[in-house]
Amino acid sequence: MGADAVVVGSGPNGLMAAVMLARAGREVLLLEAAERFGGGLRSGELTLPGRVHDLGATVMAMALASPAFRALDLKGVEFAHPPVAAAHPLDGRPAVLVHRDVRRTAAGLGRDRAAWLATVGAAVRAGLPLVELLLKPLGPWPARPRVFAQAARFGLAAALPATTFAGGAFRTVEARALLAGMSAHSMLDLRSPISAGYGLLLAVLAHLVGWPVVRGGSQVLADALVAELRSLGGQAVSGHRVRRLAELDAPIVVLDVTPRQLLAMADLPDGYRRRLERFRYGPGVFKLDWALDGPVPWRDPAVASAGTVHLGGTLEEIALSEAETTAGRVSPRPYVLLVQPYAADPTRGGHTLYAYCHVPNGSAADMTDAIEAQIERYAPGFRDRVLARHAMGPAALEADNPNLVGGDLGGGLASLTQFVRRPVWSPAPWRTPLPGVFLCSSSTPPGPSVHGMGGWQAARLALRGH
């Protein structure tokens, strides 16, 4: 199986690495264990014939912000934006809406208008250079004092727990809940350091680039990357599982796998092996997909225009739910992250919907009733719209994609420790001690989401050395 470079795994990072290596003139072989390419970018008919559901990632803010994806300039991929990026319903109050316009969003926060503009708005004014700095945590940088000063100010707020930041920066129930819903994407206890940073970054991205979906499903993006690789002379083979690195014959090997898979695939030096064995995975998720006979009947009609909806109520309620998960317990009223793709993309065969809640890693709990109860709380009569549903808990998610260890969508706990040591502390954590072997999954910086930066960094290191 000779090639200049072999990439194992076709998630967004593996695909990015393969395309970069091929663009640099290397003969690339991409190997994927599943029958379809894409990893977390796959789509399929999970409920009814003709209904397109995303098996993993749906909302693509990071893809638009990522310098790696922007440099690719892929053909045939259209990002569709909903009228409202995100909504956060509340009991007895109008829903909080996140618009592309930061001032319009701030105006909906009443007394916290100025506070939103001073925190999130300041980072929005810094623009994509700030986001690029956050996505490229290591490596040489040109002298950009203004960007570094802005990053330092952002970092001071981002380092805080979400509960601390929201409680100190905002006075209204609406703004505090909004920040909590954003921060809970991290799957951290919201009392943990840096949980605020995840929420702030997502809010900034909503204003800078939006929270779009890929028209036709996330699989379209994966297929476009595979097509680009093949157009450059690379090979892409699905249905081929690599169990041991000894099976591969190439001077460059890039692995889109988590530390657990790498430990099983390779004979590693003792010190590096011990460090990988200490890598921690985060909570899992329980995911539901539905085919509906019409749009979700939200109590506040404005929520129907949102692509993403955060369900869970106030800051205090969401913080309690995430604390329960972190403690290894199932929350009876979980924070629910819901996406209604039809708000932006009418090409998916009807009203499809997905949502998930966080559960302890590897949990066998069936969260169907708890998730649907949270939807009914803000959309009475929702269950009457359901034509079919499809559920996947942590075991099913990991069986479908081995990188989702215990149902962990993030490739590892997003804690402060693993923010700086992901998966090990190193100035170049994408490089393994094995000659020519690199790691590029979301278990490497800058972590989860569809940005391709792990693959970008791993390919860059590989090209420097070969």
Short mmCIF file of N, CA and C in Angstrom, two decimals, residues 220-307:
data_model
loop_
_atom_site.label_atom_id
_atom_site.label_comp_id
_atom_site.label_asym_id
_atom_site.label_seq_id
_atom_site.Cartn_x
_atom_site.Cartn_y
_atom_site.Cartn_z
N VAL A 220 -22.48 16.83 1.97
CA VAL A 220 -22.07 17.59 0.78
C VAL A 220 -20.67 18.16 0.97
N LEU A 221 -20.37 18.65 2.17
CA LEU A 221 -19.04 19.19 2.45
C LEU A 221 -17.99 18.09 2.44
N ALA A 222 -18.30 16.95 3.05
CA ALA A 222 -17.36 15.82 3.03
C ALA A 222 -17.10 15.35 1.60
N ASP A 223 -18.16 15.23 0.83
CA ASP A 223 -18.00 14.76 -0.55
C ASP A 223 -17.18 15.73 -1.39
N ALA A 224 -17.35 17.04 -1.13
CA ALA A 224 -16.57 18.04 -1.87
C ALA A 224 -15.08 17.92 -1.54
N LEU A 225 -14.76 17.64 -0.28
CA LEU A 225 -13.36 17.46 0.11
C LEU A 225 -12.76 16.21 -0.53
N VAL A 226 -13.53 15.13 -0.57
CA VAL A 226 -13.05 13.92 -1.22
C VAL A 226 -12.85 14.16 -2.72
N ALA A 227 -13.79 14.87 -3.34
CA ALA A 227 -13.66 15.18 -4.76
C ALA A 227 -12.42 16.03 -5.03
N GLU A 228 -12.15 16.99 -4.15
CA GLU A 228 -10.95 17.82 -4.30
C GLU A 228 -9.69 16.96 -4.20
N LEU A 229 -9.66 16.04 -3.24
CA LEU A 229 -8.51 15.14 -3.11
C LEU A 229 -8.30 14.33 -4.38
N ARG A 230 -9.36 13.76 -4.90
CA ARG A 230 -9.23 12.94 -6.10
C ARG A 230 -8.84 13.77 -7.32
N SER A 231 -9.30 15.02 -7.38
CA SER A 231 -8.93 15.87 -8.51
C SER A 231 -7.44 16.18 -8.50
N LEU A 232 -6.82 16.07 -7.33
CA LEU A 232 -5.38 16.31 -7.20
C LEU A 232 -4.56 15.04 -7.36
N GLY A 233 -5.23 13.94 -7.73
CA GLY A 233 -4.53 12.67 -7.94
C GLY A 233 -4.51 11.77 -6.73
N GLY A 234 -5.14 12.18 -5.62
CA GLY A 234 -5.16 11.35 -4.44
C GLY A 234 -6.17 10.22 -4.55
N GLN A 235 -5.98 9.20 -3.73
CA GLN A 235 -6.91 8.08 -3.67
C GLN A 235 -7.70 8.13 -2.36
N ALA A 236 -8.94 7.75 -2.42
CA ALA A 236 -9.78 7.69 -1.23
C ALA A 236 -10.50 6.35 -1.22
N VAL A 237 -10.28 5.58 -0.16
CA VAL A 237 -10.83 4.23 -0.07
C VAL A 237 -11.65 4.12 1.21
N SER A 238 -12.92 3.79 1.09
CA SER A 238 -13.78 3.58 2.26
C SER A 238 -13.90 2.08 2.53
N GLY A 239 -14.46 1.75 3.70
CA GLY A 239 -14.61 0.35 4.07
C GLY A 239 -13.30 -0.35 4.36
N HIS A 240 -12.27 0.41 4.71
CA HIS A 240 -10.95 -0.18 4.98
C HIS A 240 -10.50 0.26 6.38
N ARG A 241 -10.57 -0.64 7.33
CA ARG A 241 -10.19 -0.32 8.71
C ARG A 241 -8.71 -0.63 8.93
N VAL A 242 -7.98 0.33 9.43
CA VAL A 242 -6.57 0.15 9.79
C VAL A 242 -6.51 -0.20 11.27
N ARG A 243 -6.01 -1.37 11.55
CA ARG A 243 -5.93 -1.81 12.95
C ARG A 243 -4.56 -1.59 13.56
N ARG A 244 -3.51 -1.66 12.72
CA ARG A 244 -2.15 -1.47 13.21
C ARG A 244 -1.38 -0.59 12.22
N LEU A 245 -0.53 0.27 12.76
CA LEU A 245 0.26 1.13 11.88
C LEU A 245 1.20 0.33 11.00
N ALA A 246 1.56 -0.87 11.44
CA ALA A 246 2.47 -1.71 10.65
C ALA A 246 1.87 -2.08 9.30
N GLU A 247 0.55 -1.93 9.14
CA GLU A 247 -0.08 -2.22 7.85
C GLU A 247 0.24 -1.16 6.79
N LEU A 248 0.72 0.00 7.23
CA LEU A 248 0.89 1.14 6.33
C LEU A 248 2.34 1.26 5.88
N ASP A 249 2.51 1.67 4.63
CA ASP A 249 3.84 1.83 4.06
C ASP A 249 3.94 3.20 3.42
N ALA A 250 4.32 4.20 4.22
CA ALA A 250 4.43 5.55 3.71
C ALA A 250 5.32 6.35 4.66
N PRO A 251 6.09 7.30 4.13
CA PRO A 251 6.93 8.12 4.99
C PRO A 251 6.14 9.10 5.86
N ILE A 252 4.90 9.42 5.46
CA ILE A 252 4.03 10.29 6.24
C ILE A 252 2.74 9.54 6.54
N VAL A 253 2.35 9.50 7.81
CA VAL A 253 1.08 8.91 8.23
C VAL A 253 0.38 9.93 9.13
N VAL A 254 -0.82 10.31 8.76
CA VAL A 254 -1.61 11.26 9.55
C VAL A 254 -2.86 10.54 10.03
N LEU A 255 -3.10 10.59 11.33
CA LEU A 255 -4.17 9.80 11.95
C LEU A 255 -5.27 10.71 12.50
N ASP A 256 -6.46 10.57 11.95
CA ASP A 256 -7.62 11.29 12.47
C ASP A 256 -8.33 10.36 13.44
N VAL A 257 -7.65 10.08 14.56
CA VAL A 257 -8.16 9.17 15.59
C VAL A 257 -7.89 9.80 16.95
N THR A 258 -8.56 9.29 17.98
CA THR A 258 -8.33 9.79 19.33
C THR A 258 -7.20 8.98 19.98
N PRO A 259 -6.70 9.45 21.14
CA PRO A 259 -5.63 8.71 21.81
C PRO A 259 -5.94 7.24 22.06
N ARG A 260 -7.19 6.91 22.36
CA ARG A 260 -7.52 5.50 22.63
C ARG A 260 -7.23 4.63 21.41
N GLN A 261 -7.60 5.12 20.21
CA GLN A 261 -7.32 4.34 19.01
C GLN A 261 -5.83 4.26 18.73
N LEU A 262 -5.12 5.38 18.93
CA LEU A 262 -3.67 5.38 18.69
C LEU A 262 -2.97 4.39 19.61
N LEU A 263 -3.39 4.31 20.85
CA LEU A 263 -2.80 3.36 21.78
C LEU A 263 -2.96 1.92 21.30
N ALA A 264 -4.08 1.63 20.66
CA ALA A 264 -4.33 0.27 20.17
C ALA A 264 -3.61 -0.01 18.86
N MET A 265 -3.28 1.05 18.11
CA MET A 265 -2.72 0.87 16.77
C MET A 265 -1.21 0.78 16.74
N ALA A 266 -0.54 1.30 17.78
CA ALA A 266 0.91 1.48 17.66
C ALA A 266 1.64 1.06 18.92
N ASP A 267 2.87 0.66 18.75
CA ASP A 267 3.79 0.44 19.87
C ASP A 267 4.50 1.76 20.13
N LEU A 268 4.16 2.40 21.24
CA LEU A 268 4.62 3.76 21.52
C LEU A 268 5.66 3.76 22.63
N PRO A 269 6.55 4.74 22.64
CA PRO A 269 7.48 4.89 23.77
C PRO A 269 6.72 4.99 25.08
N ASP A 270 7.30 4.44 26.13
CA ASP A 270 6.58 4.35 27.40
C ASP A 270 6.08 5.69 27.91
N GLY A 271 6.92 6.72 27.84
CA GLY A 271 6.52 8.02 28.37
C GLY A 271 5.33 8.60 27.63
N TYR A 272 5.35 8.52 26.31
CA TYR A 272 4.26 9.05 25.51
C TYR A 272 3.00 8.22 25.74
N ARG A 273 3.17 6.92 25.83
CA ARG A 273 2.01 6.05 26.08
C ARG A 273 1.35 6.41 27.41
N ARG A 274 2.15 6.62 28.44
CA ARG A 274 1.56 6.94 29.75
C ARG A 274 0.81 8.28 29.69
N ARG A 275 1.35 9.23 28.95
CA ARG A 275 0.66 10.52 28.84
C ARG A 275 -0.65 10.38 28.08
N LEU A 276 -0.67 9.57 27.04
CA LEU A 276 -1.92 9.34 26.32
C LEU A 276 -2.94 8.62 27.18
N GLU A 277 -2.48 7.71 28.00
CA GLU A 277 -3.39 6.96 28.87
C GLU A 277 -4.06 7.86 29.91
N ARG A 278 -3.45 9.01 30.19
CA ARG A 278 -4.04 9.96 31.15
C ARG A 278 -5.06 10.89 30.49
N PHE A 279 -5.17 10.82 29.16
CA PHE A 279 -6.10 11.69 28.45
C PHE A 279 -7.53 11.36 28.89
N ARG A 280 -8.33 12.38 29.15
CA ARG A 280 -9.69 12.19 29.67
C ARG A 280 -10.73 12.53 28.60
N TYR A 281 -11.74 11.70 28.53
CA TYR A 281 -12.87 11.96 27.64
C TYR A 281 -13.97 12.66 28.41
N GLY A 282 -14.78 13.42 27.69
CA GLY A 282 -15.83 14.20 28.31
C GLY A 282 -17.15 13.47 28.36
N PRO A 283 -18.21 14.16 28.77
CA PRO A 283 -19.54 13.55 28.79
C PRO A 283 -19.96 13.07 27.41
N GLY A 284 -20.90 12.15 27.39
CA GLY A 284 -21.46 11.70 26.13
C GLY A 284 -22.73 12.48 25.82
N VAL A 285 -23.36 12.10 24.73
CA VAL A 285 -24.64 12.72 24.39
C VAL A 285 -25.64 11.64 24.03
N PHE A 286 -26.91 12.00 24.19
CA PHE A 286 -28.02 11.18 23.70
C PHE A 286 -28.68 12.01 22.61
N LYS A 287 -28.71 11.49 21.39
CA LYS A 287 -29.15 12.26 20.22
C LYS A 287 -30.45 11.69 19.66
N LEU A 288 -31.35 12.59 19.32
CA LEU A 288 -32.61 12.23 18.68
C LEU A 288 -32.75 12.97 17.35
N ASP A 289 -33.24 12.27 16.35
CA ASP A 289 -33.62 12.88 15.07
C ASP A 289 -35.09 12.60 14.83
N TRP A 290 -35.80 13.59 14.30
CA TRP A 290 -37.22 13.43 14.04
C TRP A 290 -37.55 13.80 12.60
N ALA A 291 -38.55 13.13 12.06
CA ALA A 291 -39.26 13.60 10.87
C ALA A 291 -40.59 14.15 11.36
N LEU A 292 -40.88 15.40 11.02
CA LEU A 292 -42.09 16.07 11.47
C LEU A 292 -43.04 16.31 10.29
N ASP A 293 -44.31 16.50 10.62
CA ASP A 293 -45.28 16.81 9.56
C ASP A 293 -45.43 18.31 9.35
N GLY A 294 -44.63 19.09 10.06
CA GLY A 294 -44.65 20.54 9.93
C GLY A 294 -43.64 21.14 10.89
N PRO A 295 -43.52 22.46 10.93
CA PRO A 295 -42.54 23.08 11.82
C PRO A 295 -42.89 22.88 13.29
N VAL A 296 -41.91 23.00 14.14
CA VAL A 296 -42.13 22.91 15.59
C VAL A 296 -43.07 24.05 16.02
N PRO A 297 -44.11 23.74 16.79
CA PRO A 297 -45.09 24.78 17.18
C PRO A 297 -44.62 25.59 18.39
N TRP A 298 -43.60 26.40 18.22
CA TRP A 298 -43.04 27.16 19.33
C TRP A 298 -44.08 28.13 19.91
N ARG A 299 -44.08 28.24 21.23
CA ARG A 299 -44.98 29.19 21.90
C ARG A 299 -44.65 30.61 21.47
N ASP A 300 -43.35 30.92 21.36
CA ASP A 300 -42.92 32.20 20.82
C ASP A 300 -42.62 31.99 19.33
N PRO A 301 -43.42 32.50 18.43
CA PRO A 301 -43.25 32.23 16.99
C PRO A 301 -41.89 32.66 16.45
N ALA A 302 -41.21 33.58 17.12
CA ALA A 302 -39.92 34.05 16.62
C ALA A 302 -38.88 32.93 16.61
N VAL A 303 -39.07 31.92 17.45
CA VAL A 303 -38.10 30.82 17.53
C VAL A 303 -38.10 29.99 16.25
N ALA A 304 -39.19 30.01 15.50
CA ALA A 304 -39.27 29.23 14.26
C ALA A 304 -38.24 29.66 13.24
N SER A 305 -37.74 30.89 13.33
CA SER A 305 -36.76 31.39 12.36
C SER A 305 -35.32 31.05 12.73
N ALA A 306 -35.13 30.44 13.88
CA ALA A 306 -33.76 30.16 14.36
C ALA A 306 -33.26 28.82 13.86
N GLY A 307 -32.01 28.77 13.45
CA GLY A 307 -31.42 27.49 13.07
C GLY A 307 -31.11 26.64 14.28
#
